[in-house]
mmCIF file of C-alpha atoms in Angstrom:
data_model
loop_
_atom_site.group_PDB
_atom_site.id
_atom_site.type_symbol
_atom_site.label_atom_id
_atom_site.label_comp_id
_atom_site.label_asym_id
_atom_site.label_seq_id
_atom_site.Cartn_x
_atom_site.Cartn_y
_atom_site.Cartn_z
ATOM 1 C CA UNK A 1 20.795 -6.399 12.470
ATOM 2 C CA UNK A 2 21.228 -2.598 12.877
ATOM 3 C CA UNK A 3 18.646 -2.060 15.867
ATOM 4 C CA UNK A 4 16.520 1.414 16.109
ATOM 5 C CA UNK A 5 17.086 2.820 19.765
ATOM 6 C CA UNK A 6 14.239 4.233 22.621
ATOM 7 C CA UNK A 7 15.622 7.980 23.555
ATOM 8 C CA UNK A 8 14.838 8.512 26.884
ATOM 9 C CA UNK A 9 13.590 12.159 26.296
ATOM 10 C CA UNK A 10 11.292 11.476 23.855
ATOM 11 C CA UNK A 11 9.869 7.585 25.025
ATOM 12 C CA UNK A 12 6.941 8.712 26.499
ATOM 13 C CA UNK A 13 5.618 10.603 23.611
ATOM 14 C CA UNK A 14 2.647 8.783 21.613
ATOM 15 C CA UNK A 15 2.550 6.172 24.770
ATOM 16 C CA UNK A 16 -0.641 6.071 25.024
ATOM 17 C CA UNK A 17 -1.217 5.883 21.369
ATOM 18 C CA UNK A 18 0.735 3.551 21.066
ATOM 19 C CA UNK A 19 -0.622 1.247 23.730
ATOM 20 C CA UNK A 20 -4.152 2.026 22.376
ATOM 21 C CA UNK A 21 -3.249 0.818 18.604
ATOM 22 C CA UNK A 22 -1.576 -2.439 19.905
ATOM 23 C CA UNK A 23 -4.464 -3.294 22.082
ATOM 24 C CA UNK A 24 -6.984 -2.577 19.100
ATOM 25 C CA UNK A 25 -5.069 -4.454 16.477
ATOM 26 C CA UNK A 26 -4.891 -7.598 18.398
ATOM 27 C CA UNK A 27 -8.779 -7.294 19.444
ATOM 28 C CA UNK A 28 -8.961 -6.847 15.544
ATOM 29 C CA UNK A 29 -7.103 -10.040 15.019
ATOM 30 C CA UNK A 30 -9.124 -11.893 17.121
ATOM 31 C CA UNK A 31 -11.887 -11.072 15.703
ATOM 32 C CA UNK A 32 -10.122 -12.091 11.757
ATOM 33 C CA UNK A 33 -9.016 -15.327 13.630
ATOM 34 C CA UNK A 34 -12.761 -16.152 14.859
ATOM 35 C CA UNK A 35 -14.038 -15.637 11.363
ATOM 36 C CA UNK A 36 -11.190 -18.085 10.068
ATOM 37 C CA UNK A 37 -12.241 -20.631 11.968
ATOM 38 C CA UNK A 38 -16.262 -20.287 11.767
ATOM 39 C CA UNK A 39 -16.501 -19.295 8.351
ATOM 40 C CA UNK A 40 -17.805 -16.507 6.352
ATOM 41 C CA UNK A 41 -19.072 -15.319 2.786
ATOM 42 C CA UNK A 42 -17.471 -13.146 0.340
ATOM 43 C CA UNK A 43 -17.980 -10.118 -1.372
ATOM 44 C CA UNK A 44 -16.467 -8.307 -4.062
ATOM 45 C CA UNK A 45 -15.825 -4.496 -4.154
ATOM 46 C CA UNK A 46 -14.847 -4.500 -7.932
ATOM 47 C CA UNK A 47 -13.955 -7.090 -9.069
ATOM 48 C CA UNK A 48 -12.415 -10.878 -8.007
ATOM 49 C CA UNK A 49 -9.128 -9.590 -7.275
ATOM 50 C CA UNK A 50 -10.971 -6.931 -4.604
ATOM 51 C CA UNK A 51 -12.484 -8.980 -2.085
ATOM 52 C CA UNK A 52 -14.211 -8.260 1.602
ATOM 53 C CA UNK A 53 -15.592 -9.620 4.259
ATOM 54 C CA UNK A 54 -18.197 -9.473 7.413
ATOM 55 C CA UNK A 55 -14.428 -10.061 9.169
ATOM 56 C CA UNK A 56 -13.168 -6.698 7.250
ATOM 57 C CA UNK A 57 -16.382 -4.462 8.208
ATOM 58 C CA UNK A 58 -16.372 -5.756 11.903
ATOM 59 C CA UNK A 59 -12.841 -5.222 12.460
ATOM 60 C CA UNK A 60 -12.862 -1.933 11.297
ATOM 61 C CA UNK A 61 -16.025 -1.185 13.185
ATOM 62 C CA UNK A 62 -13.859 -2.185 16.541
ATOM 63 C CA UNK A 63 -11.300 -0.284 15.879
ATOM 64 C CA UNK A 64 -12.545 2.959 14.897
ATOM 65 C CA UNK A 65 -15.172 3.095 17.869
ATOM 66 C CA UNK A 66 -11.864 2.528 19.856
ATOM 67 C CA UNK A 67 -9.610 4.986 18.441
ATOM 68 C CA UNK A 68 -13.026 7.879 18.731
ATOM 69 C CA UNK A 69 -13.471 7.099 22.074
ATOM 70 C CA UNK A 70 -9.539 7.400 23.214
ATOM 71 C CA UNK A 71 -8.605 10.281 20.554
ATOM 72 C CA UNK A 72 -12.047 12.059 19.901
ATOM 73 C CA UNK A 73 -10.477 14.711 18.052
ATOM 74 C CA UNK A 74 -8.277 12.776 15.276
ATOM 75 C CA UNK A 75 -9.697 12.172 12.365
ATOM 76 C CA UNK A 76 -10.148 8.594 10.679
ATOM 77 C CA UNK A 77 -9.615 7.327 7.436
ATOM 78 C CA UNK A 78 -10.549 3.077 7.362
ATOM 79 C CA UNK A 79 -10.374 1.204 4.102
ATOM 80 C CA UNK A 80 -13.913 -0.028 4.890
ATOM 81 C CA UNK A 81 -15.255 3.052 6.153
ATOM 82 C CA UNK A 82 -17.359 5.788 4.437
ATOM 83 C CA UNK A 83 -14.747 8.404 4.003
ATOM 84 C CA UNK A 84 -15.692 12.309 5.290
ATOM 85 C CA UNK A 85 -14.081 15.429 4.623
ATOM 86 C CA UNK A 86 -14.127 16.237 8.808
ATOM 87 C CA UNK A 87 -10.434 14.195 8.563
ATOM 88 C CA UNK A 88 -9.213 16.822 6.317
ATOM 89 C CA UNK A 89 -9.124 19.499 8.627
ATOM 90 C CA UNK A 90 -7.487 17.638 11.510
ATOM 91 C CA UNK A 91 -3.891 17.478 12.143
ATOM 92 C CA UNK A 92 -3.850 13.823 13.580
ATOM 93 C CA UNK A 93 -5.124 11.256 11.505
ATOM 94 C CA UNK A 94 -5.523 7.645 12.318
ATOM 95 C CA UNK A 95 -5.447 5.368 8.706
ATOM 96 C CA UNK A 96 -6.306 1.934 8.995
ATOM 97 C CA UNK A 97 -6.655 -1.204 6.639
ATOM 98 C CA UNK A 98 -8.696 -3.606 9.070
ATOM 99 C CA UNK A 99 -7.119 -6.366 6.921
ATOM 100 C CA UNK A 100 -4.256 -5.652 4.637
ATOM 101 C CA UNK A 101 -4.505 -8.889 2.306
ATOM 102 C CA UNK A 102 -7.979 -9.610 2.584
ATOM 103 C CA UNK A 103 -7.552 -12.080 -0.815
ATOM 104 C CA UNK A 104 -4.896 -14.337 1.429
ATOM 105 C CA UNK A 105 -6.913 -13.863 4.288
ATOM 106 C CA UNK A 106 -10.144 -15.661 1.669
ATOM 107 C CA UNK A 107 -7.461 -17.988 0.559
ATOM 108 C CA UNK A 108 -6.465 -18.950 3.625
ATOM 109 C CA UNK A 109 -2.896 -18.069 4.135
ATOM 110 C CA UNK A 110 -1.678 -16.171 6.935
ATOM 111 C CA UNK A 111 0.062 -13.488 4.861
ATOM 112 C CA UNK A 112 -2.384 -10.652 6.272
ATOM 113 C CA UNK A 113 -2.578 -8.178 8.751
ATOM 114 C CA UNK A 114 -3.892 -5.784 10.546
ATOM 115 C CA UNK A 115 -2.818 -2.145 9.942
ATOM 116 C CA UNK A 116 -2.942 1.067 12.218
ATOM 117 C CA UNK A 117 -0.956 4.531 11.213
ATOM 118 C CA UNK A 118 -0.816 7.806 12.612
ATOM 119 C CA UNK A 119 -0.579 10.562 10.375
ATOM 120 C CA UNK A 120 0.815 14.024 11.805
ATOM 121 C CA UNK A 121 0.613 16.899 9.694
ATOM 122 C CA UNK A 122 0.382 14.448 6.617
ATOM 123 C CA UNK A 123 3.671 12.473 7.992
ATOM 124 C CA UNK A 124 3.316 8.723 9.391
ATOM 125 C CA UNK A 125 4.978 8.915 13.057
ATOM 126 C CA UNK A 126 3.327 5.468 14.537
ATOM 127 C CA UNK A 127 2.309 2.325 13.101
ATOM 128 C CA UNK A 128 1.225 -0.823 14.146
ATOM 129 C CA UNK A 129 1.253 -4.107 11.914
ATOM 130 C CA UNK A 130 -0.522 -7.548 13.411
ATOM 131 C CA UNK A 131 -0.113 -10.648 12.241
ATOM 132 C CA UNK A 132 -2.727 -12.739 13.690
ATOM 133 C CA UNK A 133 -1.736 -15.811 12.030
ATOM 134 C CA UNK A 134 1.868 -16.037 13.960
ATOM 135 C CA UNK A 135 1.089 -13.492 16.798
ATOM 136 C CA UNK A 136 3.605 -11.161 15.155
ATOM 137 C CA UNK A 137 3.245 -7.567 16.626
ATOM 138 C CA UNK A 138 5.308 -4.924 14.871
ATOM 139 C CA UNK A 139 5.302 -1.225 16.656
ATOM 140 C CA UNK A 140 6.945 1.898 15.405
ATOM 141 C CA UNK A 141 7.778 5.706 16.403
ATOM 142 C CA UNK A 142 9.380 7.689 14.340
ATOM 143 C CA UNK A 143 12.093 8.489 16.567
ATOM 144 C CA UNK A 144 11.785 6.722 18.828
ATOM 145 C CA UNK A 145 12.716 3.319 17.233
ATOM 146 C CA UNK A 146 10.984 -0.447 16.074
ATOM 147 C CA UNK A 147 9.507 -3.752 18.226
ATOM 148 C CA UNK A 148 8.771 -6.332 17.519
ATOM 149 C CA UNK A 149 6.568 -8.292 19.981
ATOM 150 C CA UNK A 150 7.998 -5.701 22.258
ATOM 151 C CA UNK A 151 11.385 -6.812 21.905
ATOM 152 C CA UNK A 152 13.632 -3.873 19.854
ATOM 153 C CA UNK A 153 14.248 -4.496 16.246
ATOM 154 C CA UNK A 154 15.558 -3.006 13.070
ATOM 155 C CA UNK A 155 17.180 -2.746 10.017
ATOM 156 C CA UNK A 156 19.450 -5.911 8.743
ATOM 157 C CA UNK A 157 22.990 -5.552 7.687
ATOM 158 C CA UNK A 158 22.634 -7.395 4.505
ATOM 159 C CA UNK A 159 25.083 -5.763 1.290
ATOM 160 C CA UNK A 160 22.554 -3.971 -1.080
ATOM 161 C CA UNK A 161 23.260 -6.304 -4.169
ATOM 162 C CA UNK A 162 22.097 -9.119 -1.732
ATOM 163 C CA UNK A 163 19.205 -7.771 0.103
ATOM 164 C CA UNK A 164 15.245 -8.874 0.304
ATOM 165 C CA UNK A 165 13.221 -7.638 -2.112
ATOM 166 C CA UNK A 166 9.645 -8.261 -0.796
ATOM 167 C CA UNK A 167 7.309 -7.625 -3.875
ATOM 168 C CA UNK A 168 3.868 -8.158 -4.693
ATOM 169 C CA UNK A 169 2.766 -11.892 -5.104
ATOM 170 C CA UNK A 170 0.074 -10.745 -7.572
ATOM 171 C CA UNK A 171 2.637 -9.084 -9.355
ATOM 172 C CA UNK A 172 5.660 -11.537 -9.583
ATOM 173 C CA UNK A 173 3.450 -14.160 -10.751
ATOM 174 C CA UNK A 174 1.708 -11.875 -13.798
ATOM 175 C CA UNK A 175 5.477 -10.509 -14.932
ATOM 176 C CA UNK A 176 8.073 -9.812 -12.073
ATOM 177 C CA UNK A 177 9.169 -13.314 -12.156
ATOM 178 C CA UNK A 178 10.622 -12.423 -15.709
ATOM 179 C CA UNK A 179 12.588 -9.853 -14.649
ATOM 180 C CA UNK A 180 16.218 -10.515 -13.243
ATOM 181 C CA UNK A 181 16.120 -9.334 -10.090
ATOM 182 C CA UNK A 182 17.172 -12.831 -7.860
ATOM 183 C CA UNK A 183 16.536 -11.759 -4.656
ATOM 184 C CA UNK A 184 12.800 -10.830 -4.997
ATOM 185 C CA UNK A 185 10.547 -12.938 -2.196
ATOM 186 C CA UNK A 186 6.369 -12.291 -3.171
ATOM 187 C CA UNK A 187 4.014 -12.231 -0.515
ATOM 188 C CA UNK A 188 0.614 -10.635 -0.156
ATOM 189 C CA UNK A 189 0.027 -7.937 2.411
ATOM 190 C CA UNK A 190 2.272 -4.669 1.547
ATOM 191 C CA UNK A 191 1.443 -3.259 5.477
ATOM 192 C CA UNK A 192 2.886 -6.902 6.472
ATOM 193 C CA UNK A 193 6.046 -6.818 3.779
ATOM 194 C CA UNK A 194 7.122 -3.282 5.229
ATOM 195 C CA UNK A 195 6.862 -4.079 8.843
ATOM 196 C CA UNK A 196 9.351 -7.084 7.971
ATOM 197 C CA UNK A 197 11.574 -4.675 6.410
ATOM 198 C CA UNK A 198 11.471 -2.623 9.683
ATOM 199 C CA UNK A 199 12.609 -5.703 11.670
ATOM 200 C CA UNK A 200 15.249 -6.610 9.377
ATOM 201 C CA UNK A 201 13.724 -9.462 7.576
ATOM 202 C CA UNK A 202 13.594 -8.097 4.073
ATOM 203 C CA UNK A 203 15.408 -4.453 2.855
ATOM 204 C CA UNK A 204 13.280 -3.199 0.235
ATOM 205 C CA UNK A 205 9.880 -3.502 -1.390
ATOM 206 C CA UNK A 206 8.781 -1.491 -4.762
ATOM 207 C CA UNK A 207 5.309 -1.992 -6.715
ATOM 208 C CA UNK A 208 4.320 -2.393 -10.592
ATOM 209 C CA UNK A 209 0.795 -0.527 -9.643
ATOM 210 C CA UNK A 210 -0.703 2.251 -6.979
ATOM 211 C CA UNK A 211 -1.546 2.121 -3.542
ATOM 212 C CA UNK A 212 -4.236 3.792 -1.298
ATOM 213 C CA UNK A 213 -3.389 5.241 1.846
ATOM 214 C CA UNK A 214 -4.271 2.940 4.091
ATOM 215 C CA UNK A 215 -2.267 0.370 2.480
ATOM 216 C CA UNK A 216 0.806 1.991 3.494
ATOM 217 C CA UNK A 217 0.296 4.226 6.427
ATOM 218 C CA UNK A 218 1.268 2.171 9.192
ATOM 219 C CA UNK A 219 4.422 0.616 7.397
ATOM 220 C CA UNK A 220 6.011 4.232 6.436
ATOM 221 C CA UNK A 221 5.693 4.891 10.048
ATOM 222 C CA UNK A 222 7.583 1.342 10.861
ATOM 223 C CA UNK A 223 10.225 1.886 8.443
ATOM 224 C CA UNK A 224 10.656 5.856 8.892
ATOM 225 C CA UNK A 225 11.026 4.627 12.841
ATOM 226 C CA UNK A 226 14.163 1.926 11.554
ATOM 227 C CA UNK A 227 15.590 5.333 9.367
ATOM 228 C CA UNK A 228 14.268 4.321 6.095
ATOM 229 C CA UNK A 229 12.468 5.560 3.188
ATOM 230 C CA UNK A 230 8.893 5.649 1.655
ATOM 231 C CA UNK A 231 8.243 7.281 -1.901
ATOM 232 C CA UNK A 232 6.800 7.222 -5.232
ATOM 233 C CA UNK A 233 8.517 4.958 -8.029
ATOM 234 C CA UNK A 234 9.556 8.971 -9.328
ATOM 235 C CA UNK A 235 11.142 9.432 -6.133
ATOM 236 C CA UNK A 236 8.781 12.304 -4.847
ATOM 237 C CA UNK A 237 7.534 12.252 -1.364
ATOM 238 C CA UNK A 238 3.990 11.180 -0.035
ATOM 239 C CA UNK A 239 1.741 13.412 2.407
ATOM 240 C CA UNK A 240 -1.244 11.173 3.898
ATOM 241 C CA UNK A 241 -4.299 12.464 4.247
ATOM 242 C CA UNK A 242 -5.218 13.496 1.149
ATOM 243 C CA UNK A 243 -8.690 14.379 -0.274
ATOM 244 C CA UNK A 244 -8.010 11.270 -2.508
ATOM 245 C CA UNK A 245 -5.918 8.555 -0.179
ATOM 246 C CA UNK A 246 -4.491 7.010 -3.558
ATOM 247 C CA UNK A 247 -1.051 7.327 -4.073
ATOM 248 C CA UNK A 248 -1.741 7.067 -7.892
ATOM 249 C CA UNK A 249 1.729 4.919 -9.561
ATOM 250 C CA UNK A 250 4.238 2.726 -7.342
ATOM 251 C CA UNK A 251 5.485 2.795 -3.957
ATOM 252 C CA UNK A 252 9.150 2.328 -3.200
ATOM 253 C CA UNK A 253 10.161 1.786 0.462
ATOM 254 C CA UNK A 254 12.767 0.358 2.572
ATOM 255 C CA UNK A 255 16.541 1.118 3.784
ATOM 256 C CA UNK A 256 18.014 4.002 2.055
ATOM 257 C CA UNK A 257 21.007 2.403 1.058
ATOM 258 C CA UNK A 258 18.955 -0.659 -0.842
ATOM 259 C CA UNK A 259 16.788 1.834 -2.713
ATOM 260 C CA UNK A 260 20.005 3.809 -3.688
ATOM 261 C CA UNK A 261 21.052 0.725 -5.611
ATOM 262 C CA UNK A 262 17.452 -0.591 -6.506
ATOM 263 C CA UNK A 263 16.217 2.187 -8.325
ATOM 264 C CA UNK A 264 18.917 2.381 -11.033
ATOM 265 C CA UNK A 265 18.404 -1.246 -11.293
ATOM 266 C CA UNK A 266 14.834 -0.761 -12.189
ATOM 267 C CA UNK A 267 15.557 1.619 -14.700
ATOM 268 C CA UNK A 268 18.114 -0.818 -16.073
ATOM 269 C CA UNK A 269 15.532 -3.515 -16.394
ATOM 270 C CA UNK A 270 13.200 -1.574 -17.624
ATOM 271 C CA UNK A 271 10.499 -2.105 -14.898
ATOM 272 C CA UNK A 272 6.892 -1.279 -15.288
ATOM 273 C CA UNK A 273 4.653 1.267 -13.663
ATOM 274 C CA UNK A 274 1.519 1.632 -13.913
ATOM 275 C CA UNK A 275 0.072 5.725 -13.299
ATOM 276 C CA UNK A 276 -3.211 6.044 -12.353
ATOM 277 C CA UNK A 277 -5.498 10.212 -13.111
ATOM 278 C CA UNK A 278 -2.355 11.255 -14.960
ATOM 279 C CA UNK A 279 -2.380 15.094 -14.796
ATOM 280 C CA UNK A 280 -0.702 17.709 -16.651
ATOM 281 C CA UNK A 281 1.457 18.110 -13.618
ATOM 282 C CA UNK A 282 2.508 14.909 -13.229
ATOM 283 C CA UNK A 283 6.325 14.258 -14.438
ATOM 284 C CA UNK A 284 5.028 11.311 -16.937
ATOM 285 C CA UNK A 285 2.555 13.745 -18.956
ATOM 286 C CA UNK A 286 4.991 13.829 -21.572
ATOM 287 C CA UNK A 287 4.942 10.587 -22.380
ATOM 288 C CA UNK A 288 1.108 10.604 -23.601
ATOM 289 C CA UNK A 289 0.423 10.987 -26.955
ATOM 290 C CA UNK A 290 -1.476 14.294 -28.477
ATOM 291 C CA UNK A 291 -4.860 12.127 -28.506
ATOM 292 C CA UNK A 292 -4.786 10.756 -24.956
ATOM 293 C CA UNK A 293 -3.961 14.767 -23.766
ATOM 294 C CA UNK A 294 -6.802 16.039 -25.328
ATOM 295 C CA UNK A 295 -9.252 12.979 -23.817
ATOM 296 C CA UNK A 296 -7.743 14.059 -20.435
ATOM 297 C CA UNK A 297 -8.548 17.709 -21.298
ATOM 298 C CA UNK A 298 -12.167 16.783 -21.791
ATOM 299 C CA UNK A 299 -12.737 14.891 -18.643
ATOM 300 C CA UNK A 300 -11.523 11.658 -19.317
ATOM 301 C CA UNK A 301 -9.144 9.580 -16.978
ATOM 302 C CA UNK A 302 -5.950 9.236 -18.357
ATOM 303 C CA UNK A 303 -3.964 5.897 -16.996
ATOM 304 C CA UNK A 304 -0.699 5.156 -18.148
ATOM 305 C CA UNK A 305 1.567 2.342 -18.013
ATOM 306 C CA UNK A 306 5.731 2.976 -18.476
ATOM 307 C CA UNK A 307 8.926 1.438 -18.702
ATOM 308 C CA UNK A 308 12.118 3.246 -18.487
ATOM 309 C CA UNK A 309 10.915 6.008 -19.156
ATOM 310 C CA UNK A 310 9.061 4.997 -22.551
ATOM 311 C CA UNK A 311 5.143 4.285 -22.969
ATOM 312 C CA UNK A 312 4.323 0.782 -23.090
ATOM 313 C CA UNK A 313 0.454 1.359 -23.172
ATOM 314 C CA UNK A 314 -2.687 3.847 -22.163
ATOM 315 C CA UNK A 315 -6.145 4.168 -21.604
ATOM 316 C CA UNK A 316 -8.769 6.785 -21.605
ATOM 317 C CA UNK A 317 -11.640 5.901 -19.374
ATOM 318 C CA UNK A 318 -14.871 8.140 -19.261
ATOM 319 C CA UNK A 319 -16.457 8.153 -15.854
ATOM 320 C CA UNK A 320 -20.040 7.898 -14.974
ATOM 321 C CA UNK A 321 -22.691 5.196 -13.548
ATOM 322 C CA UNK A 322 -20.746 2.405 -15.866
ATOM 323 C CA UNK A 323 -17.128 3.756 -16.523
ATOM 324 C CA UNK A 324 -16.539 4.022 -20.727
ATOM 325 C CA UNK A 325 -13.100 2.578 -21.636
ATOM 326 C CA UNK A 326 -12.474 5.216 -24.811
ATOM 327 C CA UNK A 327 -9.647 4.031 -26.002
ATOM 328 C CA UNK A 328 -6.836 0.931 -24.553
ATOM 329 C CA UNK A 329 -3.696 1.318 -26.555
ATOM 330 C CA UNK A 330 -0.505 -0.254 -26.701
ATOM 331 C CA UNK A 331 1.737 -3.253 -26.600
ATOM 332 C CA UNK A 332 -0.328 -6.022 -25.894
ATOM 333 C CA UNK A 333 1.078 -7.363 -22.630
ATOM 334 C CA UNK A 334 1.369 -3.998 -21.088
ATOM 335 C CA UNK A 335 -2.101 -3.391 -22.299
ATOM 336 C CA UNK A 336 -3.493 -6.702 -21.058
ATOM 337 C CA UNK A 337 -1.816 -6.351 -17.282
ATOM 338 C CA UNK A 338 -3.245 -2.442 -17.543
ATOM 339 C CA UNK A 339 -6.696 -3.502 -18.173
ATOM 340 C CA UNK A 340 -7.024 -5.975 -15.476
ATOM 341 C CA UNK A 341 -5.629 -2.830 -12.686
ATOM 342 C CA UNK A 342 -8.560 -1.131 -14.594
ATOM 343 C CA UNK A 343 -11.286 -3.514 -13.742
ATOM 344 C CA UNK A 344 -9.730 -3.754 -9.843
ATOM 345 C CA UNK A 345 -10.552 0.415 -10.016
ATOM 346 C CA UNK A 346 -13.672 0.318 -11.962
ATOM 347 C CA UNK A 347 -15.251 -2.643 -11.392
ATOM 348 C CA UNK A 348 -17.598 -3.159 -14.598
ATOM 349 C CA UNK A 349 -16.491 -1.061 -17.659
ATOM 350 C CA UNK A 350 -18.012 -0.427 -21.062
ATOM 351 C CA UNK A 351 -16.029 -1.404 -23.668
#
């Protein structure tokens, strides 16, 4: 294991922010591990696969009175808060997922966590990943290194062709599992899958489909701290605290050396992403057809779904009070797995 080291100069900076986030992500757990035990109902967001909980809300609620009382002039960004603009204009802002794999926290597995980032000036420079199930504390500063349960951790040694690939459970079991890449290990929580590639217990995770914000915050902070990498499936970089906290196609993340060898491997296979508000801008406009262009020209959402490089399948999706699905083309697998991340963002649609 290649451990991250404390530098003297620099160890008391974001102390107290640090000690803060720890302390409110294990009050957090508590609270997710009373709720496991007692019981609790379930709601849905969207749809079945977007599920939350009296246990999400409260946690949340304890940890954002805590961080406003100890930082009262960051901004906040919470999964399971009512977003404001007031975080937009502050150079310090706290982005938290109360629980990070709410479905396996309803299931009843422990892969879930608790999630607290720091964004400075749109970078992550702390985060702090709980595991309430196996009292698993993961801390990091960007420069200042990675702990786990306070003990120093880091990066493994493993050779890139051999490393952990920690990927999405919902994701291997709809189509990763047909792709040959042996090494892949699914689990749930993304927050929870890059803290364990901090500590040196996987190398690398990637994603079929977007993220929000506060899915990721804290673990770009954890594995920026080890000396790794967090970017789009296109390579480009990610600011947080954006006016729209959606990182809008897949993540990639881990040790720069792994993704140096993954990403040409994805391309080789062919991999999937999905690309959520498609804009002109956007590298993959290209790849839309003249008729889902114009739709996006006159206010439709345009969502696209490649694979090296080539259109598998699109949608055009009108918004309003119930979202219009215009038009859903392409091959039939990609189009079935592209309607279903659909549903997750719109909840009912009119077909």
């Amino acid at each position: 294991m290649t451990q991250t080291n404390v530098t003297p100069s620099g160890a008391a900076e974001y102390a107290h922010e640090r000690e803060t986030a720890e302390l409110l992500a294990r009050q957090a757990g508590a609270v997710l591990l009373h709720y496991r035990r007692t019981g609790f109902d379930v709601d849905h967001k969207t749809s079945a696969d977007d599920p939350v909980t009296v246990a999400d809300r409260e946690a949340s609620e304890l940890i954002v009175a805590g961080l406003r009382a100890a930082f009262p002039d960051d901004g906040l960004l919470s999964e399971e808060m009512l977003d404001s603009p007031d975080r937009l204009g502050r150079s310090r802002v706290w982005i938290i997922d109360p629980i990070d794999g709410t479905k396996e926290y309803v299931d009843g597995t422990p892969d879930y966590c608790v999630s607290i980032g720091l964004a400075v000036n749109g970078e992550a420079v702390l985060g702090v990943v709980l595991a309430p199930e196996k009292d698993e504390l993961f801390t990091g500063i960007v420069g200042q290194g990675v702990w786990k349960n306070g003990q120093p951790a880091g990066f493994s040694d493993r050779e890139p062709h051999s490393s952990v690939l920690a990927v999405s459970d919902t994701e291997y079991s709809r189509e990763l599992h047909t792709y040959a890449l042996p090494t892949m290990k699914p689990s749930g929580s993304i927050a929870l899958k890059m803290a364990r590639i901090a500590a040196g217990e996987a190398d690398a995770t990637f994603t079929m489909s977007p993220r929000s914000e506060w899915d990721i915050a804290a673990g770009m902070a954890l594995i920026a701290a080890a000396g790794g990498v967090t970017t789009r499936r296109n390579g480009q970089p990610i600011v947080l605290n954006q006016e729209r906290p959606s990182i809008e196609r897949g993540v990639l993340a881990g040790r720069p050396d792994v993704l140096a060898w993954l990403v040409p491997e994805l391309l080789r296979l062919n991999m999937p992403e999905q690309i959520h508000g498609v804009q002109p801008s956007d590298d993959v406009w290209t790849l839309a057809p003249q008729e889902a262009q114009a739709g996006a020209h006159a206010g439709a959402n345009l969502h696209l779904r490649q694979a090296g490089g080539k259109l598998v399948a699109w949608a055009l999706v009108q918004p309003g009070d119930v979202p219009l699905m215009e038009r859903l083309e392409g091959d039939e697998a990609h189009r079935s797995v592209l309607h279903k991340d659909l549903i997750r963002i719109y909840g009912q649609l009119k077909e």
